[in-house]
Amino acid sequence: MVDNRKSPRKFDEEFKKSIVKLYESGKTQNALANEYGIALSSIARWVKQYSEVKMDDDTILTTRQIKQLQKRSAQLEEENLILKKAIAIFTPRSTND
C-alpha cells in the first residue's frame, strides 16, 4: 500500500518573514495562501509569530520577543514575592511591636 499523503513542506525563517511582510503591506492571508500554496493556518501562525511592534524608542520587537519578556517579567515578579516573604519570615521582630 502506498501512502499518498504529502509530507509537510519546510519553510526557512526568512521566507516566513517575507510572507509576513507581504501581509503587513496589505495582501490578505487568503491571497498569500493561494499565490504561494501555503496553508492558511501556517500564515496565521507566522503572522502571530513574526509581526513586529515598534516601541517609543524605535526599538522593534517581534511577538515572540514580547511573549518571552512577559514570561520573564512574571518569573521575576514571582521571585520578588518569594524574597519579600523570606524577609518577613527571617526579620526579627522587636518586642515593642
mmCIF file of N, CA and C in Angstrom, residues 6-8 22 34 41 43 46 49 53 60 66 71 75-76 78 85 87 89-90 94:
data_model
loop_
_atom_site.group_PDB
_atom_site.id
_atom_site.type_symbol
_atom_site.label_atom_id
_atom_site.label_comp_id
_atom_site.label_asym_id
_atom_site.label_seq_id
_atom_site.Cartn_x
_atom_site.Cartn_y
_atom_site.Cartn_z
ATOM 1 N N LYS A 6 0.953 14.014 1.409
ATOM 2 C CA LYS A 6 2.120 14.862 1.183
ATOM 3 C C LYS A 6 2.836 15.078 2.504
ATOM 4 N N SER A 7 4.161 15.063 2.446
ATOM 5 C CA SER A 7 4.895 15.397 3.659
ATOM 6 C C SER A 7 4.901 16.918 3.783
ATOM 7 N N PRO A 8 4.844 17.420 5.008
ATOM 8 C CA PRO A 8 4.793 18.868 5.187
ATOM 9 C C PRO A 8 6.058 19.531 4.639
ATOM 10 N N LEU A 22 4.671 40.779 3.415
ATOM 11 C CA LEU A 22 3.658 40.938 2.364
ATOM 12 C C LEU A 22 2.277 41.129 2.969
ATOM 13 N N ASN A 34 -3.152 31.303 -1.552
ATOM 14 C CA ASN A 34 -3.378 30.869 -2.935
ATOM 15 C C ASN A 34 -2.149 31.068 -3.803
ATOM 16 N N SER A 41 -3.500 28.284 7.989
ATOM 17 C CA SER A 41 -3.105 28.153 9.395
ATOM 18 C C SER A 41 -1.619 28.469 9.576
ATOM 19 N N ILE A 43 0.158 30.557 7.656
ATOM 20 C CA ILE A 43 0.317 32.006 7.509
ATOM 21 C C ILE A 43 -0.131 32.721 8.777
ATOM 22 N N TRP A 46 2.511 32.325 11.382
ATOM 23 C CA TRP A 46 3.689 33.146 11.094
ATOM 24 C C TRP A 46 3.427 34.616 11.400
ATOM 25 N N GLN A 49 3.634 35.052 14.982
ATOM 26 C CA GLN A 49 4.988 34.826 15.465
ATOM 27 C C GLN A 49 5.963 35.934 15.061
ATOM 28 N N VAL A 53 6.435 44.958 16.457
ATOM 29 C CA VAL A 53 5.838 46.075 17.169
ATOM 30 C C VAL A 53 6.927 47.108 17.376
ATOM 31 N N ILE A 60 12.350 47.676 17.750
ATOM 32 C CA ILE A 60 11.356 46.820 17.108
ATOM 33 C C ILE A 60 11.432 45.437 17.744
ATOM 34 N N ILE A 66 8.139 39.655 22.665
ATOM 35 C CA ILE A 66 7.245 40.228 23.671
ATOM 36 C C ILE A 66 6.753 39.142 24.619
ATOM 37 N N LYS A 71 6.945 36.509 29.932
ATOM 38 C CA LYS A 71 7.236 35.326 30.739
ATOM 39 C C LYS A 71 8.327 35.636 31.760
ATOM 40 N N GLN A 75 8.128 35.729 35.916
ATOM 41 C CA GLN A 75 9.083 34.958 36.710
ATOM 42 C C GLN A 75 9.760 35.860 37.746
ATOM 43 N N LEU A 76 10.173 37.060 37.331
ATOM 44 C CA LEU A 76 10.826 37.985 38.252
ATOM 45 C C LEU A 76 9.868 38.470 39.332
ATOM 46 N N GLU A 78 7.398 36.768 40.567
ATOM 47 C CA GLU A 78 7.242 35.644 41.494
ATOM 48 C C GLU A 78 8.452 35.542 42.425
ATOM 49 N N LYS A 85 8.544 37.513 51.126
ATOM 50 C CA LYS A 85 8.050 36.599 52.158
ATOM 51 C C LYS A 85 9.201 36.093 53.021
ATOM 52 N N ILE A 87 12.005 37.663 53.667
ATOM 53 C CA ILE A 87 12.422 38.762 54.539
ATOM 54 C C ILE A 87 11.487 38.860 55.740
ATOM 55 N N ILE A 89 9.785 36.511 57.098
ATOM 56 C CA ILE A 89 9.977 35.352 57.974
ATOM 57 C C ILE A 89 11.256 35.495 58.792
ATOM 58 N N PHE A 90 12.334 35.957 58.157
ATOM 59 C CA PHE A 90 13.639 35.954 58.809
ATOM 60 C C PHE A 90 14.008 37.264 59.495
ATOM 61 N N SER A 94 10.771 43.198 66.893
ATOM 62 C CA SER A 94 11.104 43.752 68.209
ATOM 63 C C SER A 94 9.967 43.471 69.181
#
